[in-house]
Amino acid sequence: MTDPGTDPTTSTQPSWQGPSSSGRLVLWGDVLDFTEDPGFAAPHEAAGVRWRPDHAVLIDDGRVVAVQPRVQSLGDDWLAAPVEDHRGRLIMPGFIDTHVHCPQLDVIASFGTALLDWLNTYTFPAERRYADPTASREGAQRFLRALWANGTTSAVVFPTVHKVSAQALFEEAHAQHMRLVTGKVLMDRHAPDGLRDDVEQAERDCVDLIEQWHGKGRQSFAVTVRFAPTSTPAQLKMAGQLCQTYAGTYMQTHVAENRDEVRWVAELFPDARSYLDVYDRDGLIGARAVLAHGIWLDERDRAVLREHGAQIAHSPSSNLFLGSGLFDWAGAERGGVNVSLASDVGGGTSLSMLRNMADAYKIQAMQGTRLTAWKALFTATLGAARHLGLAHEMGHVDPGCMADLAVWDWAVEPVASHRDEVAKASGNLHERVFAWMTLGDERNLVGTLIAGKTVYKTRTAA
């Protein structure tokens, strides 16, 4: 049989599929996931890598019920279940993107500015359009489909300051049984007309969204502070009170992305010890806090994050594209800080977590650290799920987990196919996976499943 991973002629037009009734499904393929953090150990010394070649993943009612060798009998009660034969392909947990902006697909790949100019020149004009419910609904649909088309099955998402933009994301994700974390952006100063709220109305909007959506199906609300400069002290205090009042909600914001931004925060909050302290003193830093970037933090800041169990959402593509700086991932983890991976589109240039992993490798290499495929893939799957408190339902392929999965071809073009054959012949699994991670992208994706249902497909089973 021809390896489907090396035959681009099997491609079809991509298709998106809506939710369907629950049922059984069997996937055959090579299952790769993780049971613990491999750390920054050398590939051959890494722990927690689980490789199950030629296995069947049994799915029932949206969940994985078994993972077993393909040669093992499925049992009489599974004889009628549909089978997708993906032998020679990778089956992995879907990726988890811990920081990404829905409306910024409109401005992805825009030329020539650093962070603060980027916001004023590109981001804010794009976001203002999301006051329109139709624009919010169409934007949410386009955005979620784009995530699925990159093998991402869960995300922590920034909408806009408009309540309707968060509402649209919740509605679309809920309809597909997708785990989503989002919330109306808080922003009451240093933003143009049409993008500012006020403390009282913002609080009412957040409470309405929490009561309607937090804990409904797989939806979770995040208190969403744009970043410190665009919130008054009164709004930051209100945001902290929301976090304390509504247990189980998340908090997402930006911190220490760019040195000019850090200087601006120091001018706006002269009584704060640091940028991070602006959030911490109002009770915004907790175990469910997701802070994007965190490039320019000091040791005391890292200690605060460690003590609270908060996480930094490392956004490698964005950091390089905007020239923000090189995040010291290994140093952060040595300091006890939780780190996840994110695309940050549109500051980043791709929703592909594989592309972001390749950029993360380069950033760490510039600092003398070699990022293995094991560490990168763990961080975008089980690592992110653990940091979000969601490892009971996603991030690995085990009985009881939601069947949030992605099926991948090893290679889809001649150079990558040749490289894959060489790596495969070596017998070194990490060499092969690293080549796939580095050369691969959304073109390698065969299909994406959320809660056991295919929401995106580019190629058929073998």
XYZ file of C-alpha atoms in Angstrom:
462
model
C 0.000 0.000 0.000
C 1.193 3.509 -0.771
C 1.861 5.533 2.368
C -0.876 8.211 2.282
C 1.491 10.553 4.063
C 3.655 10.761 0.946
C 0.918 10.997 -1.666
C -0.475 14.514 -2.112
C -2.850 13.251 -4.787
C -5.133 11.960 -2.043
C -6.062 15.558 -1.191
C -9.608 16.818 -1.599
C -11.194 20.185 -1.032
C -11.294 20.940 2.716
C -14.714 20.477 4.282
C -16.274 21.640 7.531
C -18.940 19.546 9.152
C -21.529 20.555 11.713
C -22.422 18.580 14.837
C -24.154 15.255 14.364
C -25.722 12.725 16.673
C -23.401 10.881 19.012
C -22.183 7.496 17.882
C -19.272 5.129 17.665
C -16.142 5.492 15.582
C -12.840 3.633 15.310
C -9.638 5.344 14.162
C -6.646 3.233 13.130
C -3.221 4.811 13.101
C -0.060 5.602 15.062
C -0.986 7.272 18.346
C 1.415 9.786 19.890
C 0.745 11.577 23.159
C 2.341 12.196 26.570
C 1.898 11.122 30.152
C 4.266 13.632 31.784
C 6.474 16.608 31.011
C 9.600 15.535 29.073
C 11.305 18.755 30.164
C 14.352 20.036 28.340
C 16.117 16.684 28.535
C 17.849 15.236 25.502
C 15.421 13.320 23.279
C 16.690 9.876 24.294
C 16.431 10.801 27.992
C 12.945 12.320 27.882
C 10.226 10.806 30.035
C 6.520 10.677 29.386
C 6.547 10.008 25.620
C 3.855 7.494 24.702
C 4.131 5.974 21.226
C 1.503 3.428 20.237
C 1.982 2.478 16.579
C -0.744 0.637 14.677
C -3.396 1.108 17.335
C -7.150 1.553 17.268
C -8.778 4.472 19.083
C -12.341 3.554 20.025
C -14.709 6.510 20.385
C -18.229 6.420 21.775
C -20.555 9.306 22.598
C -17.800 11.886 22.103
C -15.218 10.227 24.330
C -12.308 7.844 23.953
C -13.297 4.513 25.460
C -10.223 2.434 24.573
C -6.856 2.519 22.812
C -5.651 -0.920 21.810
C -3.379 -2.683 19.281
C -5.142 -2.929 15.940
C -4.640 -6.699 15.847
C -6.683 -7.043 19.035
C -10.344 -7.856 18.482
C -12.704 -4.914 18.853
C -15.429 -7.125 20.220
C -18.787 -8.094 18.777
C -20.531 -4.922 19.958
C -18.139 -2.810 17.830
C -18.556 -4.733 14.569
C -21.055 -2.201 13.224
C -18.971 0.851 14.149
C -17.516 2.844 11.230
C -13.757 2.507 10.879
C -11.351 5.126 9.500
C -8.116 3.487 8.405
C -5.298 5.981 8.971
C -2.463 3.480 9.106
C 0.811 5.256 8.427
C -0.542 8.500 9.847
C -0.223 10.195 13.219
C -3.174 10.424 15.575
C -2.601 13.011 18.287
C -4.565 15.056 20.801
C -5.783 18.275 19.228
C -3.607 21.284 19.934
C -4.520 23.828 22.614
C -3.755 27.466 21.714
C -3.599 29.444 24.949
C -3.582 32.963 23.504
C -5.147 34.056 20.229
C -7.217 37.015 18.975
C -10.336 36.163 16.964
C -10.781 39.557 15.189
C -7.142 39.866 14.218
C -7.465 37.462 11.306
C -8.403 40.666 9.501
C -4.906 42.101 10.002
C -2.631 39.066 10.067
C 0.582 39.663 8.094
C 0.425 43.475 8.250
C 3.661 45.311 7.574
C 6.121 47.211 9.607
C 5.193 48.170 13.168
C 6.066 47.235 16.733
C 3.457 46.463 19.371
C 2.021 49.854 20.299
C 1.906 51.132 16.727
C 0.482 47.767 15.649
C -2.491 48.239 17.967
C -3.308 51.748 16.746
C -2.600 51.143 13.060
C -4.117 47.711 12.516
C -5.732 46.065 15.513
C -8.087 48.718 16.845
C -9.641 49.556 13.445
C -10.246 45.848 12.821
C -11.799 45.288 16.224
C -14.192 48.220 15.938
C -16.094 46.339 13.216
C -17.108 43.673 15.739
C -19.703 45.966 17.286
C -21.896 44.647 14.470
C -23.535 41.332 15.476
C -23.275 40.018 11.918
C -19.546 40.793 11.777
C -19.085 39.080 15.150
C -20.972 35.970 14.101
C -19.203 35.665 10.749
C -15.862 36.398 12.382
C -16.405 33.722 15.034
C -17.308 31.135 12.402
C -14.306 32.006 10.249
C -11.981 31.968 13.246
C -13.072 28.616 14.685
C -12.883 26.980 11.269
C -9.382 28.348 10.878
C -8.378 26.796 14.214
C -9.745 23.405 13.172
C -7.936 23.682 9.852
C -4.689 23.793 11.840
C -5.465 20.871 14.171
C -6.377 23.114 17.116
C -9.345 21.858 19.099
C -9.332 24.230 22.079
C -8.247 27.816 22.661
C -8.082 30.732 25.070
C -9.429 33.569 22.955
C -9.562 37.354 22.938
C -12.678 38.707 21.202
C -13.245 42.500 21.363
C -14.616 44.992 23.866
C -18.103 44.315 22.499
C -20.235 41.876 24.460
C -21.679 40.532 21.208
C -18.246 39.386 20.038
C -17.828 37.105 23.067
C -21.436 35.949 22.743
C -20.824 34.893 19.143
C -17.733 32.858 20.057
C -19.552 31.076 22.866
C -22.511 30.256 20.619
C -20.407 28.877 17.776
C -18.097 26.841 20.031
C -20.994 25.449 22.054
C -22.742 24.302 18.891
C -19.665 22.206 18.078
C -19.070 20.935 21.653
C -15.683 22.691 21.605
C -13.812 23.653 24.760
C -13.376 27.442 24.593
C -12.189 30.011 27.122
C -13.112 33.612 26.320
C -14.746 36.749 27.681
C -15.561 40.333 26.756
C -12.439 42.509 26.586
C -12.142 45.206 29.274
C -10.811 48.490 27.922
C -11.918 51.890 29.231
C -9.055 54.217 28.236
C -6.274 54.769 25.695
C -8.403 53.338 22.908
C -10.378 55.002 20.101
C -14.089 55.736 20.076
C -16.133 52.605 19.605
C -13.645 50.471 21.549
C -13.980 51.840 25.081
C -16.352 50.589 27.730
C -16.948 51.873 31.258
C -16.588 50.126 34.584
C -20.268 49.743 35.379
C -21.448 48.548 31.965
C -18.433 46.279 31.561
C -19.182 44.616 34.874
C -22.826 44.051 33.894
C -21.777 42.574 30.572
C -19.289 40.226 32.218
C -21.779 39.054 34.827
C -24.376 38.409 32.118
C -21.893 36.345 30.111
C -20.711 34.423 33.171
C -24.250 33.545 34.187
C -25.213 32.517 30.672
C -22.083 30.704 29.525
C -19.576 29.796 32.229
C -19.880 26.054 32.769
C -22.445 25.618 29.994
C -21.309 22.567 28.078
C -17.589 23.092 27.511
C -17.610 26.889 27.705
C -15.554 28.816 30.259
C -15.496 32.546 30.927
C -12.274 34.522 31.205
C -12.068 37.948 32.804
C -10.258 39.610 29.898
C -8.157 42.679 30.602
C -6.690 43.896 27.292
C -3.528 45.066 29.007
C -2.827 47.391 31.894
C -2.545 50.642 29.875
C -6.081 50.332 28.485
C -7.787 49.854 31.857
C -8.165 52.469 34.571
C -7.305 51.512 38.152
C -11.050 51.364 38.836
C -11.575 48.845 36.037
C -8.640 46.712 37.141
C -10.095 46.616 40.646
C -13.482 45.575 39.267
C -11.829 42.851 37.183
C -10.071 41.485 40.252
C -13.351 41.427 42.147
C -14.949 39.412 39.337
C -12.134 36.863 39.587
C -12.621 36.570 43.325
C -16.424 36.450 43.187
C -16.900 33.912 40.424
C -14.913 30.835 41.318
C -13.599 28.824 38.417
C -13.433 31.672 35.935
C -10.180 32.331 34.126
C -8.250 35.581 33.689
C -6.410 36.464 30.508
C -4.293 39.483 29.653
C -0.943 40.599 28.255
C 2.193 41.337 30.252
C 5.722 42.567 29.514
C 5.622 41.888 25.784
C 7.624 44.892 24.609
C 10.085 47.214 26.343
C 8.258 50.383 25.274
C 5.065 48.891 26.710
C 6.837 48.133 29.994
C 8.054 51.734 30.212
C 4.550 53.041 29.496
C 3.062 50.900 32.278
C 5.680 52.258 34.699
C 4.604 55.814 33.810
C 0.901 55.041 34.188
C 1.282 53.097 37.460
C 4.255 54.685 39.272
C 3.230 53.126 42.591
C 3.399 49.558 41.237
C 6.600 47.568 41.714
C 6.406 46.118 38.208
C 4.077 45.554 35.284
C 2.956 42.225 36.763
C 2.366 43.881 40.126
C -0.331 46.059 38.542
C -2.381 42.891 38.112
C -1.287 41.083 41.241
C -2.239 43.819 43.695
C -5.836 43.758 42.413
C -6.180 39.992 42.751
C -5.950 39.152 39.063
C -3.141 36.596 39.351
C -4.259 33.106 40.275
C -3.998 29.495 39.163
C -6.313 30.220 36.216
C -4.480 33.313 35.015
C -3.113 33.161 31.455
C -0.662 35.970 30.708
C 0.568 36.338 27.157
C 4.263 36.909 26.388
C 6.020 37.692 29.688
C 9.337 38.373 27.950
C 10.507 41.220 30.186
C 9.756 39.890 33.670
C 12.236 39.848 36.552
C 12.915 37.151 39.125
C 10.432 38.555 41.620
C 7.721 38.535 38.945
C 8.509 34.922 38.200
C 8.248 34.102 41.881
C 4.764 35.651 41.972
C 3.684 33.562 38.999
C 5.152 30.433 40.585
C 3.427 31.051 43.912
C 0.042 31.562 42.261
C 0.394 28.765 39.684
C -0.256 31.181 36.797
C 1.008 30.553 33.278
C 2.806 32.466 30.563
C 1.406 31.884 27.069
C 4.573 31.952 24.976
C 3.820 33.342 21.519
C 6.970 32.718 19.464
C 5.799 33.714 15.989
C 4.344 36.973 17.278
C 7.411 37.830 19.349
C 9.619 37.447 16.288
C 7.287 39.203 13.848
C 6.748 42.275 16.039
C 10.359 42.286 17.248
C 9.260 42.113 20.865
C 12.132 39.999 22.204
C 13.270 36.453 22.913
C 11.378 34.667 25.670
C 13.603 32.590 27.960
C 11.398 29.514 28.198
C 13.942 27.297 29.936
C 14.789 30.059 32.412
C 11.130 30.647 33.203
C 10.579 26.972 33.948
C 13.698 26.834 36.099
C 12.013 29.590 38.094
C 8.911 27.435 38.495
C 6.725 29.284 35.988
C 4.160 27.343 33.964
C 4.576 27.891 30.215
C 2.133 27.104 27.416
C 2.266 27.796 23.669
C 0.189 30.232 21.638
C -0.162 31.642 18.141
C -1.296 35.175 19.114
C -2.705 35.762 15.653
C -2.677 38.429 14.268
C 0.626 39.507 15.820
C 1.686 35.987 14.981
C 1.708 34.960 11.358
C 0.029 31.569 11.531
C -2.564 29.666 13.547
C -0.477 26.536 12.956
C 0.928 25.350 16.257
C 3.539 23.387 14.289
C 4.837 26.606 12.752
C 4.885 28.225 16.173
C 6.839 25.281 17.576
C 9.407 25.694 14.818
C 9.732 29.377 15.743
C 9.977 28.469 19.426
C 12.874 26.149 18.619
C 14.732 29.013 16.940
C 14.110 31.405 19.843
C 15.465 28.902 22.360
C 18.432 28.033 20.122
C 19.402 31.715 20.128
C 19.718 31.388 23.911
C 21.622 28.112 23.967
C 18.682 25.795 24.639
C 17.558 23.025 22.290
C 13.807 22.535 22.306
C 12.906 18.927 21.551
C 9.819 17.885 19.659
C 8.747 16.051 22.808
C 8.779 19.199 24.924
C 7.080 21.326 22.272
C 4.306 18.819 21.554
C 3.717 18.086 25.224
C 3.362 21.808 25.917
C 0.725 22.264 23.213
C -1.313 19.264 24.396
C -1.196 17.751 27.882
C 0.919 20.586 29.318
C -1.611 23.234 28.319
C -4.503 21.084 29.526
C -2.846 20.693 32.935
C -2.117 24.399 33.303
C -5.755 25.167 32.461
C -7.018 22.567 34.928
C -8.565 20.549 32.103
C -6.366 17.465 31.844
C -9.286 15.307 32.944
C -10.945 15.941 29.584
C -8.323 16.738 26.953
C -4.667 16.879 25.991
C -4.073 13.113 25.823
C -5.610 9.986 24.311
C -6.962 7.937 27.202
C -10.286 6.328 28.083
C -12.629 8.948 29.484
C -11.096 11.889 27.623
C -13.105 13.847 25.117
C -12.192 12.710 21.620
C -10.555 15.992 20.609
C -8.102 14.617 18.065
C -6.116 15.478 14.952
C -4.909 13.114 12.232
C -1.716 14.059 10.421
C 0.285 12.978 7.407
C 4.022 12.797 8.032
C 4.812 14.633 4.806
C 2.981 16.111 1.818
C 5.649 17.426 -0.555
C 8.817 15.923 -2.080
C 11.496 17.420 0.167
C 9.612 16.634 3.372
C 8.716 13.175 2.050
C 12.359 12.389 1.347
C 13.394 13.711 4.757
C 10.721 11.583 6.397
C 11.926 8.439 4.610
C 15.494 9.080 5.786
C 14.352 9.693 9.358
C 12.077 6.659 9.330
C 14.927 4.447 8.106
C 17.125 5.628 10.972
C 14.776 4.050 13.495
C 14.997 7.207 15.647
C 11.441 8.271 16.431
C 12.389 11.710 17.696
C 14.313 12.465 14.520
C 11.221 11.659 12.495
C 8.826 13.598 14.728
C 11.156 16.589 14.890
C 11.398 16.706 11.088
C 7.601 16.536 10.870
C 7.220 19.295 13.457
C 9.772 21.523 11.735
C 8.740 20.985 8.107
C 5.044 20.404 8.699
C 2.145 22.798 8.886
C -1.587 22.868 8.154
C -0.993 21.102 4.807
C -0.128 17.941 6.744
C -3.476 17.874 8.502
C -5.842 15.104 7.402
C -8.726 15.843 9.754
C -9.813 17.315 13.074
C -12.313 15.813 15.496
C -14.000 17.560 18.388
C -15.917 15.430 20.863
C -15.614 12.545 18.424
C -17.106 14.366 15.436
C -15.129 15.390 12.375
C -15.307 19.169 12.044
C -12.627 19.509 9.366
C -11.282 17.121 6.758
C -8.853 17.440 3.851
C -8.227 13.833 2.885
C -10.016 10.524 3.162
C -8.923 7.478 5.089
C -6.524 5.123 3.318
